[in-house]
């Protein structure tokens, strides 16, 4: 009878645990999300995602492992049996070798099989054998004790890594100030997401964000600070690990040690960061099982109590229990900005994209939570990854709601909204005012549309376009009056608006560029380069003027000079522009080969507005520019000092020929170009404007 009662108590414990998990799921996922989760379990799926090229679980040894006598990273893999999983893990590391120098340390924790003997035969593995079983925590600390790397990367043996997994974690420590710990995006072998960073509530209970969701949902593809990351793939500086005292032995043999390490890192003033571009496949439960009442797994509940006791004060600053997960993932103290532009920014497409990306990079540095949506709600995987790298959550089809619905849920929590371009701002401003009532609304003009239209009308003598410019002017000025602040890129536009609308808050936030510096000597460079796609009408006019009137004059003097055209140019236009000495490359992913290999950059724009990114980009590489006065407007450029200016085809061609042949002039303009970027278009200048704007 007593045995029966004991069995009943055991079953009752399990039932209570199950009910608790279901209640927690309803709280975090909602009722609909919980039903979806139950449906997932009832739906059969392949054991592994067909996209994965996972290593088979067999006894095949890797030929050798990457190793270094002076490693930057020490990969520490604790094991207790399960040899096929360990070998598959090691083969995946060998197949997806990292750029960083590394060493692989395997800590054999008194395995019950022949793991140690087999692993000792693998070239490149540093094998540490524990004399007695120390458990996961003891094994990790022992491995760290012999590690030589500046960084420690703890990796479970039931994982398989993917390309870039280690280098992407390392990037967090380079790109994120104060990073102390970085963790990977974890996925199940069947392709579902396992973890995208962890949440710890005020009662000490933890929740793994994104579990069982689609692994490529944009919600899980942006870098961000988190409460903790899983020890299945966790990188930490060796210095910090030692200062903290390693994994706390009070949690031996395992469980809660990764949460504890994260809390200790933050207590030491360091950040814990989730890095989605580091993807690791994790066969959860292989080492410790999944039953919370059996084996090592039973320490999950025991150690939770210890964790709460240790971090009682820190937990008071954590999200309250039952707070929906989408709110709980946001770090306290972060302000939230929504940015809406016509398209998702793509830096190889236009200078406006590069400017916006750099603005978002600065907002990330200033501790803003950033959400972005394109007007067409489209974004490629590459665009999502690029923005995710600077902490931007991209709203796009098919995963996110349309903006009206999204604002209904999240608008009340917004601190600022930036609407880019006049037609985007005009469309969304009333909606934003209704559903984000406390947000500061910023109109980013990108450039003054009416000014560009007005100049195009003057250039072409088009009366219809002149009337359109007047209509655009009324609309843009009305938008500026209706918004809380407006941004312009050019001092000329800034002064125009200060005179026109003295009551409106207008800020100058120009293009933002890194100073790459000059690479490549004068004598090693050849050819001319123009950057600009045909999606921008002034570029169309400039290219035709350049090819039809300027280049023939240049080639009469120097037939060896080649013009390189870079940017989106449609096939029909390519046919009309094709001729000897003109090479059409179209859009390219990286401008560096032309910035470092060409001798002169050209900006033959005859109308337009704003600051010209093509000039900024060339000058940031120390590449001298020949431009028209219109192209150089508002850029603090002086003819003969940091640029050569010319207004007609004859003088433009003459300026190009002069600069192409005069090394002394070329070097002087190159040095002055770099100084111009440092002084007027640097990240530091833009950072000050953003701080003032969003104070």
XYZ file of C-alpha atoms in Angstrom:
695
model
C 0.000 0.000 0.000
C 2.874 2.326 0.850
C 4.544 1.550 -2.473
C 1.296 2.353 -4.256
C 0.985 5.675 -2.430
C 4.586 6.507 -3.310
C 3.887 5.751 -6.943
C 0.799 7.923 -6.865
C 2.765 10.796 -5.343
C 5.358 10.407 -8.087
C 2.679 10.522 -10.780
C 1.050 13.502 -9.091
C 4.398 15.347 -9.191
C 4.662 14.675 -12.890
C 1.085 15.822 -13.504
C 1.718 19.054 -11.574
C 4.883 19.650 -13.618
C 2.972 19.100 -16.854
C 0.169 21.460 -15.788
C 2.744 24.074 -14.823
C 4.391 23.821 -18.247
C 1.041 24.153 -20.024
C 0.083 27.167 -17.869
C 3.454 28.745 -18.544
C 3.045 28.138 -22.270
C -0.378 29.810 -22.297
C 1.071 32.781 -20.406
C 4.045 33.217 -22.709
C 2.668 32.080 -26.073
C -1.005 32.810 -25.578
C -3.799 30.248 -25.981
C -3.512 30.228 -29.775
C 0.252 29.772 -29.609
C -0.095 26.917 -27.126
C -2.579 25.100 -29.382
C -0.150 25.601 -32.260
C 2.621 24.103 -30.110
C 0.471 21.045 -29.275
C -0.354 20.649 -32.973
C 3.376 20.613 -33.751
C 3.850 17.597 -31.505
C 0.982 15.769 -33.181
C 2.348 16.557 -36.643
C 4.975 14.141 -37.935
C 8.136 15.598 -39.468
C 11.487 14.299 -40.670
C 14.052 13.705 -37.937
C 16.397 16.150 -39.646
C 15.742 19.159 -41.834
C 16.576 18.229 -45.442
C 18.566 21.478 -45.705
C 20.982 20.344 -42.998
C 24.032 18.443 -44.047
C 24.577 16.914 -40.651
C 27.373 14.518 -39.856
C 26.120 10.946 -39.400
C 26.323 9.367 -35.969
C 29.048 6.806 -36.552
C 32.559 5.946 -35.429
C 34.351 7.775 -38.269
C 37.129 9.959 -36.921
C 37.908 13.390 -38.376
C 41.180 13.382 -40.308
C 42.483 16.137 -38.052
C 41.232 19.082 -36.053
C 42.155 22.744 -36.478
C 44.772 23.748 -33.937
C 47.089 26.595 -33.095
C 50.010 27.029 -30.729
C 48.729 30.554 -30.037
C 44.936 30.176 -30.205
C 42.618 33.146 -29.961
C 39.733 30.855 -29.008
C 39.727 27.679 -26.931
C 36.757 25.424 -27.755
C 35.949 23.337 -24.659
C 33.779 20.232 -25.099
C 32.899 18.268 -21.946
C 31.826 14.663 -22.588
C 30.548 11.659 -20.679
C 30.173 8.835 -23.162
C 27.995 9.269 -26.294
C 31.043 8.845 -28.532
C 29.158 8.951 -31.890
C 27.780 12.405 -31.001
C 31.216 13.658 -29.972
C 32.791 12.458 -33.228
C 30.021 14.050 -35.294
C 30.530 17.319 -33.393
C 34.281 17.252 -34.031
C 33.810 16.448 -37.723
C 31.456 19.431 -38.053
C 34.095 21.700 -36.482
C 36.710 20.370 -38.889
C 34.370 20.858 -41.876
C 33.372 24.405 -40.884
C 36.800 25.622 -39.890
C 36.985 29.100 -38.396
C 39.051 32.056 -39.560
C 40.194 32.676 -35.977
C 43.040 30.589 -34.596
C 41.635 27.989 -32.221
C 42.310 24.921 -30.166
C 39.852 22.117 -29.343
C 39.892 20.790 -25.787
C 37.811 17.698 -25.062
C 37.295 16.963 -21.365
C 36.494 13.287 -20.820
C 34.500 13.063 -17.598
C 35.224 9.415 -16.769
C 33.233 8.155 -19.736
C 31.743 4.670 -19.360
C 32.699 3.794 -22.957
C 35.963 3.949 -24.900
C 35.592 7.665 -25.754
C 38.938 8.690 -24.260
C 40.931 5.991 -26.079
C 39.319 6.818 -29.423
C 39.659 10.590 -29.053
C 43.326 10.273 -28.122
C 43.955 9.126 -31.703
C 42.609 12.324 -33.296
C 45.304 14.728 -34.422
C 44.745 18.225 -33.061
C 42.501 17.380 -30.101
C 43.754 18.324 -26.646
C 42.300 15.563 -24.472
C 41.897 16.091 -20.725
C 40.866 12.989 -18.730
C 39.172 13.501 -15.383
C 40.301 10.888 -12.862
C 36.783 10.849 -11.394
C 33.439 12.104 -12.633
C 33.270 15.866 -12.023
C 29.985 16.570 -13.803
C 29.384 19.199 -16.455
C 30.418 22.176 -14.330
C 33.582 20.576 -13.020
C 34.573 19.452 -16.508
C 34.036 22.911 -18.012
C 36.111 24.533 -15.285
C 38.841 21.932 -15.723
C 38.939 22.570 -19.475
C 39.121 26.320 -18.902
C 42.024 25.721 -16.522
C 44.272 24.427 -19.326
C 42.923 26.691 -22.094
C 45.367 29.063 -23.817
C 42.891 31.201 -25.748
C 41.850 34.774 -25.087
C 38.270 33.539 -25.474
C 36.620 30.362 -24.175
C 33.844 28.724 -26.181
C 31.902 26.073 -24.284
C 30.238 23.618 -26.667
C 28.074 20.586 -25.916
C 29.158 17.348 -27.549
C 25.616 16.754 -28.865
C 25.884 19.773 -31.166
C 26.923 20.260 -34.771
C 28.191 23.631 -35.916
C 27.541 25.496 -39.168
C 29.625 27.844 -41.284
C 30.742 30.960 -39.415
C 29.524 29.756 -36.027
C 32.698 30.671 -34.116
C 33.767 33.789 -36.022
C 30.290 35.301 -35.687
C 30.381 34.881 -31.914
C 33.806 36.492 -31.873
C 32.420 39.427 -33.894
C 30.190 40.378 -30.936
C 33.257 41.140 -28.845
C 34.691 43.312 -31.616
C 31.503 45.130 -32.634
C 29.581 45.388 -29.345
C 31.103 47.544 -26.642
C 31.169 45.821 -23.270
C 30.347 42.337 -24.571
C 31.293 39.713 -21.988
C 29.317 36.691 -23.188
C 27.928 35.784 -26.615
C 25.685 32.849 -27.466
C 24.505 31.116 -30.621
C 21.101 30.630 -32.210
C 20.277 26.993 -31.465
C 18.137 24.777 -33.692
C 16.829 21.244 -33.436
C 17.967 18.721 -36.046
C 14.442 18.824 -37.531
C 14.995 22.517 -38.350
C 12.832 24.164 -35.706
C 14.323 26.852 -33.507
C 15.450 25.700 -30.087
C 16.611 28.952 -28.547
C 17.146 32.602 -29.445
C 18.412 33.795 -26.092
C 16.898 33.242 -22.675
C 14.575 35.227 -20.418
C 14.680 35.148 -16.625
C 11.627 36.387 -14.740
C 11.594 38.004 -11.318
C 10.735 34.670 -9.676
C 13.841 33.088 -11.219
C 11.962 31.022 -13.767
C 13.540 30.895 -17.207
C 12.037 30.835 -20.687
C 13.909 30.026 -23.880
C 12.728 32.517 -26.479
C 11.507 31.122 -29.783
C 11.462 27.438 -28.870
C 9.815 25.330 -31.606
C 9.266 28.369 -33.851
C 10.569 28.805 -37.393
C 14.296 29.375 -37.073
C 14.408 32.029 -39.831
C 11.595 34.221 -38.515
C 12.991 37.804 -38.418
C 11.997 38.007 -34.738
C 14.943 35.730 -34.029
C 17.436 37.135 -36.515
C 18.662 40.315 -34.873
C 21.484 40.687 -32.384
C 20.389 41.850 -28.944
C 21.151 41.816 -25.239
C 19.532 38.922 -23.370
C 19.240 37.648 -19.812
C 21.329 34.565 -20.603
C 22.452 32.278 -23.403
C 22.616 28.506 -23.346
C 25.820 26.786 -22.304
C 25.369 24.526 -25.335
C 27.303 27.168 -27.320
C 28.604 30.010 -25.179
C 31.650 32.243 -25.668
C 33.196 34.307 -22.872
C 36.492 36.117 -22.453
C 38.958 34.029 -20.458
C 39.701 37.089 -18.322
C 36.052 37.534 -17.341
C 35.558 33.800 -16.739
C 38.500 33.803 -14.351
C 37.363 37.009 -12.623
C 33.889 35.560 -12.045
C 35.370 32.353 -10.713
C 34.184 30.120 -13.547
C 30.958 28.163 -13.408
C 29.703 28.198 -9.816
C 30.219 24.770 -8.233
C 27.135 25.174 -6.038
C 25.133 24.094 -9.115
C 27.112 20.854 -9.553
C 26.749 18.642 -11.388
C 24.711 20.789 -13.836
C 21.780 23.161 -14.556
C 21.358 26.904 -13.965
C 25.117 27.407 -14.356
C 24.728 29.274 -17.680
C 22.086 31.629 -16.201
C 24.291 32.172 -13.177
C 27.315 32.956 -15.364
C 25.293 35.534 -17.298
C 24.071 37.233 -14.118
C 27.639 37.282 -12.798
C 28.889 38.825 -16.064
C 26.300 41.614 -15.848
C 27.128 42.153 -12.178
C 30.704 42.733 -13.375
C 29.450 45.396 -15.809
C 29.539 43.281 -18.962
C 26.838 42.500 -21.539
C 25.335 39.155 -22.578
C 24.509 39.075 -26.287
C 22.541 36.706 -28.506
C 24.171 36.308 -31.926
C 21.745 34.856 -34.520
C 24.358 34.531 -37.281
C 26.115 31.873 -35.211
C 23.878 28.865 -35.869
C 24.417 25.594 -33.997
C 22.322 22.431 -34.290
C 21.708 20.913 -30.847
C 20.335 17.446 -30.137
C 18.797 18.513 -26.835
C 18.627 15.957 -24.054
C 21.260 13.540 -25.331
C 23.640 14.249 -22.444
C 21.205 14.597 -19.540
C 17.886 13.349 -20.845
C 14.559 15.186 -20.877
C 12.825 13.764 -17.801
C 12.866 16.493 -15.107
C 12.548 13.857 -12.349
C 15.343 11.491 -13.407
C 19.143 11.550 -13.638
C 21.049 14.814 -13.855
C 17.922 16.562 -15.128
C 16.420 16.450 -11.630
C 18.948 19.116 -10.580
C 17.049 21.623 -12.717
C 14.510 22.160 -9.930
C 17.052 21.882 -7.113
C 19.390 24.434 -8.666
C 16.579 26.832 -9.459
C 16.113 27.324 -5.718
C 19.844 27.968 -5.292
C 19.812 30.450 -8.168
C 16.920 32.421 -6.663
C 18.674 32.591 -3.292
C 21.947 33.807 -4.819
C 20.453 36.459 -7.113
C 17.475 37.598 -5.037
C 18.345 41.312 -5.346
C 19.137 41.175 -9.063
C 15.881 39.335 -9.761
C 13.861 42.303 -8.512
C 14.969 44.093 -11.701
C 13.811 41.284 -13.980
C 10.446 41.128 -15.838
C 7.486 40.285 -13.666
C 6.145 36.725 -13.908
C 3.445 36.143 -16.539
C 4.599 39.139 -18.612
C 4.108 38.105 -22.275
C 7.351 36.927 -23.784
C 7.449 39.546 -26.561
C 7.541 42.221 -23.867
C 9.825 40.338 -21.509
C 12.642 40.004 -24.082
C 13.150 43.763 -24.183
C 15.853 45.052 -21.888
C 14.707 47.572 -19.308
C 15.781 51.135 -19.995
C 15.903 50.760 -23.780
C 13.841 53.241 -25.751
C 12.033 51.968 -28.850
C 12.068 53.575 -32.302
C 10.176 52.497 -35.423
C 11.710 53.439 -38.780
C 9.708 53.237 -42.008
C 11.273 53.767 -45.439
C 10.162 53.036 -48.983
C 12.436 49.995 -49.322
C 14.612 47.911 -47.046
C 18.038 49.582 -47.199
C 20.645 47.892 -49.395
C 23.972 49.775 -49.390
C 24.998 48.626 -52.873
C 21.791 50.155 -54.290
C 21.982 53.813 -53.243
C 23.640 56.252 -50.854
C 20.380 56.779 -48.954
C 20.504 53.127 -47.913
C 24.032 53.471 -46.583
C 23.076 56.606 -44.669
C 20.062 54.938 -43.047
C 22.041 51.827 -42.110
C 24.693 53.967 -40.458
C 22.017 55.956 -38.608
C 20.590 52.676 -37.298
C 24.071 51.545 -36.309
C 24.435 54.715 -34.245
C 20.994 54.247 -32.668
C 22.037 50.731 -31.663
C 25.188 52.131 -30.065
C 23.023 54.676 -28.226
C 21.012 51.796 -26.703
C 17.845 52.195 -28.761
C 15.672 49.237 -29.621
C 15.100 49.509 -33.382
C 12.239 48.132 -35.479
C 12.224 48.680 -39.235
C 9.575 48.208 -41.912
C 9.721 48.925 -45.635
C 6.618 50.407 -47.206
C 6.308 47.336 -49.448
C 6.975 44.998 -46.464
C 9.621 43.142 -48.438
C 13.105 42.162 -47.297
C 15.537 39.559 -48.565
C 17.347 37.163 -46.265
C 20.585 39.067 -46.859
C 18.929 42.395 -45.987
C 17.433 40.959 -42.796
C 20.838 39.571 -41.797
C 22.597 42.868 -42.513
C 20.188 44.837 -40.335
C 20.101 42.072 -37.732
C 23.847 42.465 -37.321
C 23.277 45.997 -35.993
C 20.371 45.022 -33.759
C 17.444 45.858 -36.051
C 14.245 43.805 -36.031
C 12.811 43.792 -39.567
C 9.041 43.608 -40.035
C 8.290 41.982 -43.392
C 6.085 39.517 -45.231
C 5.033 36.850 -44.472
C 6.017 36.755 -40.807
C 4.918 40.166 -39.535
C 1.644 42.020 -39.348
C 0.838 44.992 -41.615
C 1.871 48.248 -39.984
C -1.654 49.308 -38.820
C -2.081 46.014 -36.961
C 1.466 46.102 -35.601
C 0.947 49.648 -34.315
C -2.288 48.591 -32.620
C -0.253 46.127 -30.543
C 3.013 48.008 -30.065
C 2.397 51.679 -30.873
C 1.707 52.728 -27.298
C 5.221 51.646 -26.296
C 7.046 53.569 -29.010
C 9.257 56.478 -27.988
C 9.991 57.685 -31.524
C 8.985 57.053 -35.134
C 11.122 58.044 -38.123
C 9.287 58.288 -41.451
C 11.670 58.462 -44.405
C 10.777 60.267 -47.667
C 7.802 62.541 -48.186
C 5.410 59.997 -49.715
C 6.011 57.515 -46.879
C 5.553 60.187 -44.219
C 2.402 61.545 -45.854
C 0.839 58.079 -45.965
C 1.622 56.975 -42.399
C 1.672 60.174 -40.322
C -2.054 60.174 -39.380
C -1.882 56.482 -38.421
C 1.240 57.003 -36.296
C -0.309 59.975 -34.498
C -3.370 57.879 -33.582
C -1.650 54.667 -32.519
C 1.693 55.901 -31.154
C 0.489 58.955 -29.217
C 3.602 59.510 -27.087
C 6.168 58.926 -29.846
C 8.266 61.767 -31.210
C 7.629 61.782 -34.966
C 10.624 62.566 -37.169
C 10.348 63.252 -40.898
C 13.576 62.269 -42.660
C 13.434 64.087 -45.997
C 16.477 62.143 -47.367
C 16.657 65.074 -49.764
C 14.112 67.794 -50.515
C 11.982 66.301 -53.264
C 10.520 69.611 -54.362
C 13.976 71.165 -54.727
C 15.130 68.318 -56.966
C 11.967 68.622 -59.096
C 12.350 72.401 -59.287
C 15.927 72.113 -60.533
C 14.996 69.385 -63.014
C 12.286 71.666 -64.384
C 14.768 74.527 -64.734
C 17.306 72.240 -66.429
C 14.815 70.828 -68.937
C 12.439 73.793 -69.277
C 9.534 71.472 -68.416
C 6.520 73.565 -67.280
C 4.588 70.498 -66.117
C 7.453 69.474 -63.852
C 7.663 73.035 -62.516
C 3.994 72.858 -61.484
C 4.627 69.459 -59.895
C 7.538 70.952 -57.929
C 5.220 73.607 -56.487
C 2.714 70.951 -55.392
C 5.511 68.870 -53.842
C 6.775 71.935 -52.016
C 3.373 72.542 -50.390
C 3.114 68.890 -49.318
C 6.648 68.655 -47.905
C 6.415 71.902 -45.958
C 3.049 70.830 -44.542
C 4.602 67.554 -43.390
C 7.384 69.416 -41.628
C 4.855 71.510 -39.762
C 2.912 68.392 -38.746
C 5.929 66.399 -37.493
C 7.923 67.031 -34.330
C 11.249 67.336 -36.163
C 12.621 67.057 -39.702
C 15.994 65.932 -41.018
C 17.852 67.234 -44.053
C 21.214 66.150 -45.442
C 22.572 69.391 -46.899
C 23.473 72.738 -45.275
C 21.879 74.418 -48.316
C 18.572 72.664 -47.624
C 18.917 73.378 -43.905
C 19.286 77.108 -44.504
C 16.443 77.117 -47.038
C 14.083 75.593 -44.462
C 15.291 77.793 -41.620
C 14.381 80.800 -43.744
C 11.108 79.280 -44.949
C 9.910 77.651 -41.697
C 11.644 79.308 -38.722
C 9.113 77.790 -36.316
C 9.895 74.177 -37.352
C 12.544 71.993 -35.685
C 14.963 71.129 -38.520
C 18.186 69.186 -37.953
C 21.102 68.612 -40.315
C 21.949 64.891 -40.421
C 24.033 64.312 -43.490
C 25.560 61.188 -44.964
C 27.558 59.099 -42.498
C 30.751 57.383 -43.610
C 33.652 55.454 -42.237
C 37.041 56.875 -43.175
C 38.628 53.957 -45.016
C 41.807 55.792 -45.950
C 43.830 55.709 -49.143
C 45.046 52.343 -50.375
C 46.851 52.082 -53.670
C 49.433 54.476 -55.052
C 48.810 56.982 -57.832
C 50.905 55.022 -60.323
C 49.094 51.743 -59.630
C 45.653 53.175 -60.368
C 43.924 53.332 -63.733
C 40.602 54.515 -65.098
C 37.628 56.623 -64.034
C 34.580 55.570 -62.026
C 30.996 56.820 -61.807
C 28.627 55.300 -59.223
C 24.869 55.750 -59.600
C 21.839 53.738 -60.639
C 19.146 54.714 -63.097
C 16.465 54.679 -60.403
C 17.496 58.277 -59.711
C 16.725 60.626 -62.662
C 19.723 62.963 -62.123
C 21.994 59.922 -62.553
C 20.397 59.081 -65.905
C 21.088 62.570 -67.222
C 24.616 62.537 -65.763
C 25.594 59.208 -67.354
C 24.379 60.197 -70.799
C 26.149 63.570 -70.573
C 29.296 61.825 -69.359
C 29.351 59.134 -72.049
C 28.137 61.243 -74.963
C 29.948 64.539 -74.386
C 32.691 64.307 -71.749
C 34.320 60.919 -72.400
C 34.844 61.564 -76.161
C 36.800 64.713 -75.258
C 38.905 62.773 -72.762
C 39.610 59.955 -75.183
C 40.766 62.299 -77.925
C 43.670 63.118 -75.599
C 44.046 59.799 -73.757
C 42.527 56.783 -75.504
C 43.877 54.516 -72.757
C 41.560 55.924 -70.075
C 38.603 53.639 -69.335
C 35.341 54.719 -67.698
C 33.706 52.274 -65.253
C 29.931 52.683 -64.730
C 28.557 51.093 -61.550
C 24.900 50.939 -60.559
C 21.562 49.595 -61.757
C 21.410 50.340 -65.481
C 18.609 48.636 -67.477
C 19.523 46.537 -70.537
C 18.073 49.015 -73.047
C 20.162 51.837 -71.583
C 23.265 49.629 -71.594
C 22.899 49.159 -75.333
C 22.776 52.924 -75.951
C 25.774 53.553 -73.681
C 27.996 50.745 -74.936
C 31.126 51.936 -76.765
C 34.900 51.443 -76.610
C 36.447 52.688 -73.386
C 33.225 52.357 -71.358
C 32.753 49.345 -69.081
C 29.289 48.838 -67.550
C 29.419 46.724 -64.390
C 25.891 47.193 -63.052
C 25.279 46.948 -59.311
C 28.160 45.431 -57.326
C 28.203 44.176 -53.746
C 31.480 45.884 -52.883
C 32.811 49.138 -54.331
C 36.244 48.695 -52.773
C 38.053 47.355 -55.886
C 37.064 50.483 -57.833
C 37.642 52.865 -54.941
C 41.144 51.480 -54.503
C 41.941 50.765 -58.155
C 40.630 53.753 -60.138
C 42.471 57.056 -60.323
C 39.572 59.553 -60.463
C 35.904 59.490 -59.392
C 33.364 61.505 -61.372
C 30.140 63.286 -60.322
C 28.804 65.050 -63.464
C 25.320 65.819 -62.069
C 23.561 68.748 -63.744
C 20.611 68.949 -61.340
C 19.447 67.390 -58.073
C 19.370 68.079 -54.354
C 20.885 66.775 -51.164
C 24.398 65.510 -50.487
C 25.861 63.114 -53.019
C 26.838 59.774 -51.541
C 28.943 58.916 -54.582
C 31.260 61.822 -53.698
C 31.339 60.914 -49.996
C 32.163 57.300 -50.766
C 35.056 58.168 -53.093
C 36.467 60.732 -50.672
C 36.245 58.311 -47.726
C 38.703 56.128 -49.671
C 40.918 59.077 -50.495
C 39.899 58.912 -54.170
C 39.920 62.435 -55.707
C 36.739 63.664 -57.380
C 35.888 65.846 -60.368
C 32.340 67.187 -59.951
C 29.904 69.822 -61.084
C 29.003 72.641 -58.659
C 25.510 71.134 -58.278
C 26.974 67.763 -57.294
C 29.316 69.364 -54.758
C 26.623 71.555 -53.191
C 26.405 71.500 -49.409
C 29.508 69.341 -48.974
C 32.030 71.964 -47.820
C 34.085 71.490 -50.993
C 36.391 74.095 -52.487
C 37.634 73.932 -56.055
C 41.325 73.115 -56.146
C 41.528 72.301 -52.432
C 39.554 69.086 -51.959
C 37.789 68.700 -55.322
C 38.001 69.897 -58.931
C 34.828 71.602 -60.165
C 33.651 72.055 -63.743
C 30.322 73.146 -65.192
C 30.479 72.289 -68.914
C 31.715 69.276 -70.867
C 34.904 70.920 -72.105
C 36.140 72.136 -68.714
C 35.026 68.882 -67.054
C 37.105 66.804 -69.487
C 40.062 69.164 -69.034
C 39.860 68.836 -65.226
C 39.822 65.037 -65.477
C 42.863 65.001 -67.777
C 44.756 67.407 -65.527
C 44.078 65.392 -62.364
C 44.785 62.099 -64.114
C 48.316 63.247 -65.008
C 49.343 65.316 -61.979
C 50.423 63.134 -59.061
C 51.134 66.072 -56.757
C 47.664 67.530 -57.302
C 46.156 64.061 -56.911
C 47.827 63.464 -53.529
C 46.808 66.884 -52.239
C 43.156 66.353 -53.157
C 43.269 62.833 -51.727
C 44.496 64.011 -48.311
C 41.989 66.875 -48.238
C 39.148 64.512 -49.219
C 39.807 62.286 -46.228
C 39.876 65.294 -43.923
C 36.543 66.497 -45.343
C 34.889 63.197 -44.414
C 36.404 63.226 -40.929
C 35.197 66.748 -40.268
C 31.702 66.783 -41.760
C 30.469 63.252 -42.469
C 31.836 61.134 -39.630
C 29.971 58.908 -37.195
C 30.941 61.271 -34.395
C 29.214 64.230 -36.048
C 26.044 62.222 -36.696
C 26.075 60.779 -33.172
C 25.902 64.275 -31.697
C 22.939 65.182 -33.901
C 21.029 62.027 -32.937
C 21.658 62.581 -29.241
C 20.301 66.111 -29.522
C 17.355 65.052 -31.667
C 16.249 62.200 -29.399
C 17.107 63.670 -26.008
